[in-house]
CSV table of C-alpha atoms and ligand atoms in Angstrom, one decimal:
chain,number,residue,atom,x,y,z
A,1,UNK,CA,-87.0,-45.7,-20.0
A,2,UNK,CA,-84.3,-43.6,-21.7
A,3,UNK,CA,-80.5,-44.4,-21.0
A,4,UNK,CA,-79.9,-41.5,-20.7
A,5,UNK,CA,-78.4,-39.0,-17.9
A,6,UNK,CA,-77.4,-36.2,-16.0
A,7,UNK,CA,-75.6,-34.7,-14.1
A,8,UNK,CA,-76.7,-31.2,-12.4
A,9,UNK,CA,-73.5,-29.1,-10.8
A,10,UNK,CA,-73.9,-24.9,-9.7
A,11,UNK,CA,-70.2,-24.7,-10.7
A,12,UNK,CA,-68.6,-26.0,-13.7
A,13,UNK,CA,-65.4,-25.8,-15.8
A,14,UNK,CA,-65.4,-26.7,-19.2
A,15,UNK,CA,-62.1,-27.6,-19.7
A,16,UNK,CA,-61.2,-23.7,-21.0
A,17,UNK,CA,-63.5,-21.6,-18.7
A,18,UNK,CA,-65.6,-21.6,-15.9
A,19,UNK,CA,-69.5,-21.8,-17.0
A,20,UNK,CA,-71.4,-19.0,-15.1
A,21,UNK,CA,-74.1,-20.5,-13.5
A,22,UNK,CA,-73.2,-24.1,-13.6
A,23,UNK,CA,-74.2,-26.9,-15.7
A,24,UNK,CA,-76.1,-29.8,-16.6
A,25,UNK,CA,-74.5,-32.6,-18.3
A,26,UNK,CA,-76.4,-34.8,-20.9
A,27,UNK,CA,-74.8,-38.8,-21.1
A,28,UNK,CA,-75.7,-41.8,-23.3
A,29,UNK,CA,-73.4,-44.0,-23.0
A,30,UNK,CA,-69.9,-44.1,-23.0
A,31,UNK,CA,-70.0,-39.8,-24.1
A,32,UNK,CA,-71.6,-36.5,-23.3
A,33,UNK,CA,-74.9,-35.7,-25.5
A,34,UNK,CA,-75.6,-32.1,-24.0
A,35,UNK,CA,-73.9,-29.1,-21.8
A,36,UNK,CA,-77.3,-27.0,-21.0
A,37,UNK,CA,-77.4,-24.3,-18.3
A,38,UNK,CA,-78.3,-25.8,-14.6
A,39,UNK,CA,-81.8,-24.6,-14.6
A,40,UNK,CA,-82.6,-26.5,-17.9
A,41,UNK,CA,-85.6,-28.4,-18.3
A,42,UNK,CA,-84.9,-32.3,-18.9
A,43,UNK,CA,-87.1,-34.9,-20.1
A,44,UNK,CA,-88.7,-36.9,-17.1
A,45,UNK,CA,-87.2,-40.4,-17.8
A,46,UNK,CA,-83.9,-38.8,-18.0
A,47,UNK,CA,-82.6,-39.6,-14.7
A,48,UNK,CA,-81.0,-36.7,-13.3
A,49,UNK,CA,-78.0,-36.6,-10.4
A,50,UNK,CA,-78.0,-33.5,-8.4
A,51,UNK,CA,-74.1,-32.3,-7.0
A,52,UNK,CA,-72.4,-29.9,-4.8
A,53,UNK,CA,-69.4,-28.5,-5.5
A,54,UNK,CA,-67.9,-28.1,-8.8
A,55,UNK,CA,-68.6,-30.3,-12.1
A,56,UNK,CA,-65.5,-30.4,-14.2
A,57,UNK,CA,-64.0,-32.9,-17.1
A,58,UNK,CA,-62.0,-35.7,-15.6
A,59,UNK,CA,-58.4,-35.2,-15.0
A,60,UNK,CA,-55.5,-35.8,-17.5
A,61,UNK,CA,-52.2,-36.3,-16.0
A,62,UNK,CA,-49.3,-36.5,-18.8
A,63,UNK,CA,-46.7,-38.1,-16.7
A,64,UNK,CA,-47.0,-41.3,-14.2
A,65,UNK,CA,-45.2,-44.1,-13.5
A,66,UNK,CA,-47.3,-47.2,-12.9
A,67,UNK,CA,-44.9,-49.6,-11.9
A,68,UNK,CA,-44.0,-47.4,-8.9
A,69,UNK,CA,-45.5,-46.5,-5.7
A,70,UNK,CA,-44.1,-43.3,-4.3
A,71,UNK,CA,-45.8,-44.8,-1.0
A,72,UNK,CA,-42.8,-47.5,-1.6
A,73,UNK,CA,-40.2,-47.1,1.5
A,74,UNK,CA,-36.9,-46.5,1.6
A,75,UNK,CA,-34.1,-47.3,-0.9
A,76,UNK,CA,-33.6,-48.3,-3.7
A,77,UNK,CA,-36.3,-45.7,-4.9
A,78,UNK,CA,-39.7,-46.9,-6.5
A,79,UNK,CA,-38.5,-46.7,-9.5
A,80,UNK,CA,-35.3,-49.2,-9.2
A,81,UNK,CA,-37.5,-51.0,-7.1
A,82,UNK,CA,-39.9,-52.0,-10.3
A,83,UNK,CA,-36.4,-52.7,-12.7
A,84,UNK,CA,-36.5,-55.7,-10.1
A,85,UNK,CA,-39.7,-56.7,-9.5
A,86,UNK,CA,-41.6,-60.0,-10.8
A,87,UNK,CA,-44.3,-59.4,-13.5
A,88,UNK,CA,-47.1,-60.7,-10.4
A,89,UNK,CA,-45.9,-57.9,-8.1
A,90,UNK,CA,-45.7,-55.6,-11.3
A,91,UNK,CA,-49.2,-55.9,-11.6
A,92,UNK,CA,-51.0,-55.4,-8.3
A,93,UNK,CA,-48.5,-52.5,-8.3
A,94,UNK,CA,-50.1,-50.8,-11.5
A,95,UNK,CA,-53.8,-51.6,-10.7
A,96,UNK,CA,-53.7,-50.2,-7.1
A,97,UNK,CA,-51.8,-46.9,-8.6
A,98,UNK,CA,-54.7,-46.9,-11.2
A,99,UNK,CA,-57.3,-47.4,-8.8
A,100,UNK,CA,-55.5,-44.6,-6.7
A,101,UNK,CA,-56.0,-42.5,-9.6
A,102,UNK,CA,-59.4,-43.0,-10.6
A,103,UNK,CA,-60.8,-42.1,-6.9
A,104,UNK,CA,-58.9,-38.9,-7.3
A,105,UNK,CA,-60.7,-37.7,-10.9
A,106,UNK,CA,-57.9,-38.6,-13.1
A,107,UNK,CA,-59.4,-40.4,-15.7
A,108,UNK,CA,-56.6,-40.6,-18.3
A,109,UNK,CA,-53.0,-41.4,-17.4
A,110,UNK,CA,-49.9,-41.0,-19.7
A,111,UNK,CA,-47.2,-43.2,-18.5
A,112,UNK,CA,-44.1,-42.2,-19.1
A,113,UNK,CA,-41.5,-44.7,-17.2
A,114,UNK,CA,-43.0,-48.7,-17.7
A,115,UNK,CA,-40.6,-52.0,-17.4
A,116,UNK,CA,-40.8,-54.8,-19.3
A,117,UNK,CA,-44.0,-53.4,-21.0
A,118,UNK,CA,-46.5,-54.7,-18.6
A,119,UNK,CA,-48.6,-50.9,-18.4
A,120,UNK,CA,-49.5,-51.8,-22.6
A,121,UNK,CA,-51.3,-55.1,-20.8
A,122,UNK,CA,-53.0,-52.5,-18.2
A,123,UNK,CA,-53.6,-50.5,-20.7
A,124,UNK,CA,-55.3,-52.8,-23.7
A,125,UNK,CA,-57.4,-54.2,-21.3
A,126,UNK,CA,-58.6,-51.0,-19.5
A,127,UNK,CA,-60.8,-52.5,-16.2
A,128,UNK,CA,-64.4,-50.5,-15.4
A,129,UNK,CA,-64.1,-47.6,-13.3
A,130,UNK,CA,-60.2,-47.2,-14.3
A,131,UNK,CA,-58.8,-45.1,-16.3
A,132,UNK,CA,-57.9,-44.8,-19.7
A,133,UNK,CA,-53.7,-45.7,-20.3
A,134,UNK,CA,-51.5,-44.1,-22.6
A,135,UNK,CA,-48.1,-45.6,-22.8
A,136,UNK,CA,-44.8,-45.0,-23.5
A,137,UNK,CA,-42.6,-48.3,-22.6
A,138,UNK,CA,-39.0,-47.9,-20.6
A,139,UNK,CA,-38.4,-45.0,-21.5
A,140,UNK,CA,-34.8,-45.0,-23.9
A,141,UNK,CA,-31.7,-44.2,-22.4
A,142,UNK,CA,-28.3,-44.6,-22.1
A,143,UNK,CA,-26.1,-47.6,-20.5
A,144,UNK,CA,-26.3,-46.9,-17.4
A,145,UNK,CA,-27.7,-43.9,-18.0
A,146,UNK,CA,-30.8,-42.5,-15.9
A,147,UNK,CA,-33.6,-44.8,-15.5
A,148,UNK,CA,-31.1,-47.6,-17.1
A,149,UNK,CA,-32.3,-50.4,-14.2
A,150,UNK,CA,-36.6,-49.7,-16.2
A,151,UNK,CA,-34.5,-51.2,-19.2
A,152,UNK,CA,-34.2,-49.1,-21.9
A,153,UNK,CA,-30.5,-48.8,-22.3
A,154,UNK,CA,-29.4,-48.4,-26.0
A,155,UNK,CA,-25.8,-48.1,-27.1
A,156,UNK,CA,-25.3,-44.1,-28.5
A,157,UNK,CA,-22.2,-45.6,-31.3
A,158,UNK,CA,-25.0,-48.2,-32.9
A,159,UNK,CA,-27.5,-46.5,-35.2
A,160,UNK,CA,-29.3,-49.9,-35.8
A,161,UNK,CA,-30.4,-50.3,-31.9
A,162,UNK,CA,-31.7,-47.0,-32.0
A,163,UNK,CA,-33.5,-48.0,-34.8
A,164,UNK,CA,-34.6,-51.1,-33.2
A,165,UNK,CA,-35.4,-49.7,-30.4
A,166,UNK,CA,-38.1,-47.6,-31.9
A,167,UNK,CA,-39.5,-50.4,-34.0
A,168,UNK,CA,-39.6,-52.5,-30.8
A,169,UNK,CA,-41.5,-50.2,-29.0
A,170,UNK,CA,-43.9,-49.3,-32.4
A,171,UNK,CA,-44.2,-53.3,-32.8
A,172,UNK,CA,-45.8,-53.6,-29.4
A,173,UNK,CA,-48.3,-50.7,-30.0
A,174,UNK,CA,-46.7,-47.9,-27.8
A,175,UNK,CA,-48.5,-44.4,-28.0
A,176,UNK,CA,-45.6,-42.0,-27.1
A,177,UNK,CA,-41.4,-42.5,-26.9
A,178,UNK,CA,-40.1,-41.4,-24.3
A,179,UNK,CA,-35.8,-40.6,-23.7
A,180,UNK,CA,-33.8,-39.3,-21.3
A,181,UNK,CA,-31.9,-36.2,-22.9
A,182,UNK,CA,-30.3,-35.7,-19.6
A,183,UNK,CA,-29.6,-36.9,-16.4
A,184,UNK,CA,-31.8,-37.5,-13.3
A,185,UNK,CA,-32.4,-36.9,-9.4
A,186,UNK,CA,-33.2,-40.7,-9.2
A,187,UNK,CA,-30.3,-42.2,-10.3
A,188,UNK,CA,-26.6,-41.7,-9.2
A,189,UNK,CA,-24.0,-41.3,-11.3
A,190,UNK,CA,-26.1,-39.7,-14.2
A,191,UNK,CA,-25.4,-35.8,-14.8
A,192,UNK,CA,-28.7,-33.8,-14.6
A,193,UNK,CA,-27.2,-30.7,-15.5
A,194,UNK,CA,-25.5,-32.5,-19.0
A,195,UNK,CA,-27.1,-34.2,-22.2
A,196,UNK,CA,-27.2,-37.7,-22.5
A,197,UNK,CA,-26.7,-38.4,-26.4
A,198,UNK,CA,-25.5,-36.3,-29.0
A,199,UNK,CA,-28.6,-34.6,-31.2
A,200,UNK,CA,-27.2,-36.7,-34.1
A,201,UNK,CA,-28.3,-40.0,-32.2
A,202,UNK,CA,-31.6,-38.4,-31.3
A,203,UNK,CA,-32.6,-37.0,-34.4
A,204,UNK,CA,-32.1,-40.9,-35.5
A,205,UNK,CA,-34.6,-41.6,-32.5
A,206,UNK,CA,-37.1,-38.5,-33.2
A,207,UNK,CA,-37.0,-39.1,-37.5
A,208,UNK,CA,-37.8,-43.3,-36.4
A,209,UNK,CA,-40.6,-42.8,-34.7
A,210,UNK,CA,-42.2,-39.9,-36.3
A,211,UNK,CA,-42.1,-42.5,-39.4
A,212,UNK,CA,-43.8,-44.6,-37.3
A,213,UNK,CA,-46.6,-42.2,-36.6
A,214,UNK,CA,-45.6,-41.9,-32.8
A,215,UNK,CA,-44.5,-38.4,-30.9
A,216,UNK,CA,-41.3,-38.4,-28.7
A,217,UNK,CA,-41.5,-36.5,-25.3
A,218,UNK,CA,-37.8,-36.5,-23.9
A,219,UNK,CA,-36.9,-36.2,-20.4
A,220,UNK,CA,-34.5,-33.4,-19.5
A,221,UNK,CA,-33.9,-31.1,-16.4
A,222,UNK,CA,-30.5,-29.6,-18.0
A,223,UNK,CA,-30.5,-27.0,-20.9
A,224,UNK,CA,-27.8,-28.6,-22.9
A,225,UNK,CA,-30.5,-31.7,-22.9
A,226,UNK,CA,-32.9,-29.5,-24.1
A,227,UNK,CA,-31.1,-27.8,-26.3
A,228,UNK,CA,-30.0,-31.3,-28.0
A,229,UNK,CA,-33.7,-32.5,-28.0
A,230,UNK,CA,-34.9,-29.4,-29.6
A,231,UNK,CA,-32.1,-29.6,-32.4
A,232,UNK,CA,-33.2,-33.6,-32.7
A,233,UNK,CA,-37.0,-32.0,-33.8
A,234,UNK,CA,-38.5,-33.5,-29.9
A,235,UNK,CA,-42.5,-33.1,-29.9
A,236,UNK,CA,-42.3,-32.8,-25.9
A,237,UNK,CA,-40.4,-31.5,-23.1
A,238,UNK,CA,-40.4,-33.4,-19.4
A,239,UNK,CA,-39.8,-31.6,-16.8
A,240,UNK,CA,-37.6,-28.5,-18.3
A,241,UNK,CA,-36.0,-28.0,-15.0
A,242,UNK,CA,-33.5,-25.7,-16.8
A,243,UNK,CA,-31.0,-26.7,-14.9
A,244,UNK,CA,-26.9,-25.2,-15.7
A,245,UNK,CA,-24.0,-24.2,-13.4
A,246,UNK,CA,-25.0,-21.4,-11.4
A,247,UNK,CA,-28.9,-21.2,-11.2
A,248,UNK,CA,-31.6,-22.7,-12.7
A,249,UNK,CA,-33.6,-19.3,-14.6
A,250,UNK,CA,-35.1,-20.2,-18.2
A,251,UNK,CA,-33.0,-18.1,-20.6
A,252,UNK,CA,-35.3,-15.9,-22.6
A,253,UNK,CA,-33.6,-17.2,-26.0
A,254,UNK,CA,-34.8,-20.9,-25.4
A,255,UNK,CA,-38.4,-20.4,-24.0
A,256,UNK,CA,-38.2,-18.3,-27.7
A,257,UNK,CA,-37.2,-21.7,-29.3
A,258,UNK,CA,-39.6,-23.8,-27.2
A,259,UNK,CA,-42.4,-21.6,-28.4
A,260,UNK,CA,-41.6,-21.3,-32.2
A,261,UNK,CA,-40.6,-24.8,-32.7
A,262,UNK,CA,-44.4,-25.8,-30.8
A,263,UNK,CA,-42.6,-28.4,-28.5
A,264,UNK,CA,-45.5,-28.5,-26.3
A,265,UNK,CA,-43.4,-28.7,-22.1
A,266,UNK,CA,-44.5,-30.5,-19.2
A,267,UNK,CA,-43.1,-29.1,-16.1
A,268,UNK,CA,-43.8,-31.9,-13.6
A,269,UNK,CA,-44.9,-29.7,-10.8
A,270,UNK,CA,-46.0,-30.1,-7.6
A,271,UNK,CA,-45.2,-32.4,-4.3
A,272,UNK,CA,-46.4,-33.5,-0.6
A,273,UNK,CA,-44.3,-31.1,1.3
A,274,UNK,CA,-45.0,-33.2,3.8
A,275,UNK,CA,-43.6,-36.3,2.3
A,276,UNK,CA,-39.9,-34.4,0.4
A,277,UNK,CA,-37.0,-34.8,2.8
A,278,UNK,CA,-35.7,-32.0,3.9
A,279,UNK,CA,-32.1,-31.3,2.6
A,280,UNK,CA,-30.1,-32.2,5.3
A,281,UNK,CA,-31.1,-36.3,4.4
A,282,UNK,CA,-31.1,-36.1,0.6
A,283,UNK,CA,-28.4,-38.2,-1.1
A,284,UNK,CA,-24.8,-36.8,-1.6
A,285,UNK,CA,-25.4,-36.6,-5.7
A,286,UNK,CA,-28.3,-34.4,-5.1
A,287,UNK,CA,-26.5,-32.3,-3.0
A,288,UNK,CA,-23.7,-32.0,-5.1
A,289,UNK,CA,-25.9,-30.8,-7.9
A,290,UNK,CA,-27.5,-28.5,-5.8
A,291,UNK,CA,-24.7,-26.9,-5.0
A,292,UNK,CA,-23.3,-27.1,-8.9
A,293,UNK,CA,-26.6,-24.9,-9.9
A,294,UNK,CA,-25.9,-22.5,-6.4
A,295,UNK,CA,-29.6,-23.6,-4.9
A,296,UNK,CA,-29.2,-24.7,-1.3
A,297,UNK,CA,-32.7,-24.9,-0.5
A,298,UNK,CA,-35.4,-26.8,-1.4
A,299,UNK,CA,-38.0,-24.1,-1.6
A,300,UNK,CA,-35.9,-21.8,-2.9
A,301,UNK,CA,-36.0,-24.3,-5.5
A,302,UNK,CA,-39.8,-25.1,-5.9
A,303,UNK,CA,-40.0,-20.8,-6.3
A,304,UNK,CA,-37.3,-20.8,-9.6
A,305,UNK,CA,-39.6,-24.1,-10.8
A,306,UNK,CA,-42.4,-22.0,-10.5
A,307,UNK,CA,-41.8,-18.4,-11.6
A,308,UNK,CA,-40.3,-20.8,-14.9
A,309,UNK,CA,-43.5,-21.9,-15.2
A,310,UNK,CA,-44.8,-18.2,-15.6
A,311,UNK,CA,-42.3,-17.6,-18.0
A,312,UNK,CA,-44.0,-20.7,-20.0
A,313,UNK,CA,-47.2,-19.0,-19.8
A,314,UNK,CA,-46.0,-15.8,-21.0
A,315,UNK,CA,-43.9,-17.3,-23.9
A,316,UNK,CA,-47.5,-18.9,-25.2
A,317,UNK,CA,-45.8,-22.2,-25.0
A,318,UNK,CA,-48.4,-25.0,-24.6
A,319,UNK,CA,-48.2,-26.6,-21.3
A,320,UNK,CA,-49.7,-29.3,-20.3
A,321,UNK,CA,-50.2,-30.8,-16.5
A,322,UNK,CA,-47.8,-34.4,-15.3
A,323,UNK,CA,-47.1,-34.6,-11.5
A,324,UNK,CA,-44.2,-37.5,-12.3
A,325,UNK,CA,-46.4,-39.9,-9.7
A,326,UNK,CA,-44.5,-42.7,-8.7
A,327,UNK,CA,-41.4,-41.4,-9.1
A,328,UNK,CA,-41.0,-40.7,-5.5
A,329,UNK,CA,-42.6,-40.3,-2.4
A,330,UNK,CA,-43.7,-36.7,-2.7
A,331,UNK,CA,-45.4,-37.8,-5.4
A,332,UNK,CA,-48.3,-39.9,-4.9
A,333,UNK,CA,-50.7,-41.7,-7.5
A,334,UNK,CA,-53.7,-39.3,-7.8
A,335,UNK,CA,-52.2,-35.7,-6.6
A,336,UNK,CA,-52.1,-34.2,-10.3
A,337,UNK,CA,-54.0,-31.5,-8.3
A,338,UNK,CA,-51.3,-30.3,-7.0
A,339,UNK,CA,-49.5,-29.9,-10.2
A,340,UNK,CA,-52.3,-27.6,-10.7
A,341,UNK,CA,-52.4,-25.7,-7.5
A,342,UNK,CA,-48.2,-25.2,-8.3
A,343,UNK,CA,-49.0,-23.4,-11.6
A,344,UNK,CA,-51.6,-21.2,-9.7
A,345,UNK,CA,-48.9,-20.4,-7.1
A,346,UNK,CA,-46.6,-19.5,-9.7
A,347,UNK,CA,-49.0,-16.5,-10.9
A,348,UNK,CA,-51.3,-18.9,-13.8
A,349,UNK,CA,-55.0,-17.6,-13.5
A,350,UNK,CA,-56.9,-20.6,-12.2
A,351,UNK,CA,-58.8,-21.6,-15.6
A,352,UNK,CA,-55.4,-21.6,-18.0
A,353,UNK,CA,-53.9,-23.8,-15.1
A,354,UNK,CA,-57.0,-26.2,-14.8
A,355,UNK,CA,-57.0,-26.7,-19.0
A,356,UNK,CA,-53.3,-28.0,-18.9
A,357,UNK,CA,-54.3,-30.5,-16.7
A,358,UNK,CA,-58.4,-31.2,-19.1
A,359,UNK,CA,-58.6,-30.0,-22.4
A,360,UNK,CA,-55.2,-29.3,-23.4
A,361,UNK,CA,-53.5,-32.2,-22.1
A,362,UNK,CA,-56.4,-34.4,-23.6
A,363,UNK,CA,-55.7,-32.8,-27.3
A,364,UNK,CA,-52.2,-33.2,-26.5
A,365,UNK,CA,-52.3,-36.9,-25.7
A,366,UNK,CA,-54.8,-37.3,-28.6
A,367,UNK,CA,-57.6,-38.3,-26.0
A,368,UNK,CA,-61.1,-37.4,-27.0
A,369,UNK,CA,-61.8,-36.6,-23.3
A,370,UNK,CA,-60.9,-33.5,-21.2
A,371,UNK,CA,-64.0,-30.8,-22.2
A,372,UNK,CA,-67.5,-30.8,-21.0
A,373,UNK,CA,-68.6,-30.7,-24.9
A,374,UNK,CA,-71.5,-33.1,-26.6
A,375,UNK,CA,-69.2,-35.4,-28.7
A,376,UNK,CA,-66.7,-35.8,-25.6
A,377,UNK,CA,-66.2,-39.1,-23.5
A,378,UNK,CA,-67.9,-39.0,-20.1
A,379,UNK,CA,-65.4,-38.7,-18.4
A,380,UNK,CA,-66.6,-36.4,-15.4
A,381,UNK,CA,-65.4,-34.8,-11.7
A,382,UNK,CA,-66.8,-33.3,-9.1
A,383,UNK,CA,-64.9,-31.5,-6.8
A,384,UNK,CA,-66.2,-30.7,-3.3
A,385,UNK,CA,-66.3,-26.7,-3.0
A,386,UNK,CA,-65.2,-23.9,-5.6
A,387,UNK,CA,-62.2,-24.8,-7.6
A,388,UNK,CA,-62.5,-21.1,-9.0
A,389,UNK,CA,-61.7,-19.2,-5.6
A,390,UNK,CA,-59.9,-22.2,-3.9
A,391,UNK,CA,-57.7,-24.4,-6.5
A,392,UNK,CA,-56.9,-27.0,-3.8
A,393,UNK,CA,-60.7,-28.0,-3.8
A,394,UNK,CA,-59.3,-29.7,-6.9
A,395,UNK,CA,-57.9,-32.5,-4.7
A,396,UNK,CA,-61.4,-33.1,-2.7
A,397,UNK,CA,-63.5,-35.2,-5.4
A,398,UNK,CA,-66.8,-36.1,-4.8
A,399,UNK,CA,-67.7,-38.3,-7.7
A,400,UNK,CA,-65.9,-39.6,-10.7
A,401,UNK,CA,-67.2,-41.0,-14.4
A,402,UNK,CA,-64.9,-42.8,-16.6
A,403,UNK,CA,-66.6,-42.9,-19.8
A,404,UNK,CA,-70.1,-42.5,-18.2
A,405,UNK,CA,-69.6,-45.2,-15.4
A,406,UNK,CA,-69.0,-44.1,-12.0
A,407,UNK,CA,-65.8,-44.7,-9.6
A,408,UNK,CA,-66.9,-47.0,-6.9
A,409,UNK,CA,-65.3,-44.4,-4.0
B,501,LIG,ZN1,-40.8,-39.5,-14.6
């Protein structure tokens, strides 16, 4: 009997386009062996699996926080929540958000926001049926800058704790640095529309790591911040919110920058609407920067996000797909889909939108997963209905592979 098998689909994406006709997918293994036509003709003792729907690579979502539940109530957020947590409730934390994303097709997580380190123990010992970890460790900050309660508070005036900071986090096997160029929405008192630390300081961080062999992805929703991170050589953008006094717009001149300099940006779309507060019961710091960059309503908010993520598009800037899961409760483990759907929304033909979140975001992350392509980990999806005409099918899976073996649903 040959170990070998397939799976037959009459819709499939390949990670760059849409396969007319559908597919059939060869595995041995932990990897795909063969991308034939549906119709083709397979041996008899290779045991072949028949599905509705669509057949695509398993999902890629550049930027989740493990250690928090958005399904976590009330205040202190998630997030603050895990800065205070015991490494036992840590961990049943980070499994169930890993098994939350596995029944949902993503198969590779980037996270982007740990404490204490304990996602690199998730991630070194990757459990069957879960998927594949990339880590970043607390991300770096300022003290009592955003995110300061995850930990990674460094003083801006001392170049050796930048340094050591950096070798800490290469020490312990990290895959990605992650700082917080500006301010954020989750924690009060930190400026979202301002820069965190000089370029200077960064650059420090950025020529560190590089040395190391590790990228640096940095946090910012302001334009100063990303104007310091680009000056400090950053390899990634989170978020690019674009946020200044008066409006939110991505100036022309920067998007320029972004492109030429290949910072590759990961707008963070997408939310429950269902789950966001409505304005009326979000915090008084919110507010207050929502009325600093003139936006008064939330959906007149989610529009600017998204007609910025045409402009991405149409800069040729690489963009790759991070819902920000965990972060807060809009944002639940396993709804990268809708960071998807957002881009669609915003005017992205559906294929270019579904790559960010398969191929490109796997070649970003330096993940040999994200194509239907012999060579590729079997990492698989299927999605019930056609995720061509109707993006949201992309958040109705079917049946999930991590590296050939199947997601007990
Ligand atoms: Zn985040």
């Amino acid at each position: 009997m040959s170990n070998r098998w397939a799976v037959r689909a009459g819709r499939a994406f390949d990670g760059e386009k849409f396969l007319a006709g559908g597919a059939t997918v060869v595995v041995e293994g932990d990897r795909i062996i063969g991308v034939e036509p549906a119709a083709h003709a397979l041996p008899d003792d290779v045991r072949v699996t028949e599905v509705a729907g669509t057949l695509l690579p398993g999902l890629v979502d550049c930027h989740v926080h493990l250690v928090a539940t958005g399904a976590f109530p009330g205040a202190p957020g998630s997030l603050e929540w895990a800065g205070t947590a015991d490494v036992a409730a840590l961990d049943e934390v980070i499994t169930e958000n890993l098994r939350s994303q596995a029944v949902a097709g993503v198969t590779t997580v980037r996270d982007l926001g740990d404490v204490g380190f304990r996602v690199l123990a998730h991630r070194d010992r990757q459990g069957e049926g879960l998927p594949r970890v990339l880590a970043a460790g607390p991300p770096v900050t300022t003290p009592g800058g955003h995110c300061h309660f995850l930990g990674g508070g460094i003083d801006p005036a001392d170049p050796p704790s930048q340094e050591r900071a950096v070798a800490d986090r290469s020490d312990r096997g990290v895959d990605v640095v992650k700082v917080m160029a500006s301010g954020g929405f989750l924690t009060p008192g930190s400026d979202q529309l301002g820069a965190q630390f000089e370029s200077a300081v960064l650059r420090r961080l950025v020529d560190a790591a590089h040395a190391a062999g590790l990228r640096v992805v940095a946090h910012t929703h302001s334009i100063t911040g990303a104007e310091v991170a680009l000056d400090a050589g950053i390899d990634g953008l989170e978020h690019f919110t674009c946020l200044a006094e008066g409006g939110a717009p991505a100036p022309p001149e920067l998007l320029e920058r972004v492109a030429a300099a290949g910072v590759t940006v990961d707008p963070t779309l997408g939310n429950d609407p269902s789950r966001f507060p409505p304005v009326s019961q979000m915090p008084p710091h919110i507010l207050e920067m929502l009325d600093r960059i003139g936006i008064s309503d939330r959906d007149a908010h989610f529009e600017q996000m998204a007609r910025n993520s045409l402009r991405l598009r149409e800069h040729g800037i690489r963009v790759v797909s991070g819902l920000d899961a965990g972060a807060m409760p809009a944002k639940l483990h396993g709804h990268l889909w809708r960071s998807v759907a957002e881009l669609v929304r915003g005017g992205w033909p559906v294929g270019e939108a579904l790559a960010t979140a398969t191929s490109v975001a796997a070649d970003d992350c330096g993940v040999d997963s994200g194509r239907l392509a012999a060579g590729r980990l079997a990492d698989l999806l299927v999605v019930d209905g056609d995720v061509a005409s109707d993006v949201e099918a992309l958040g109705r899976p079917s049946a999930v592979w991590v590296g050939g073996v199947p997601v007990a649903g």
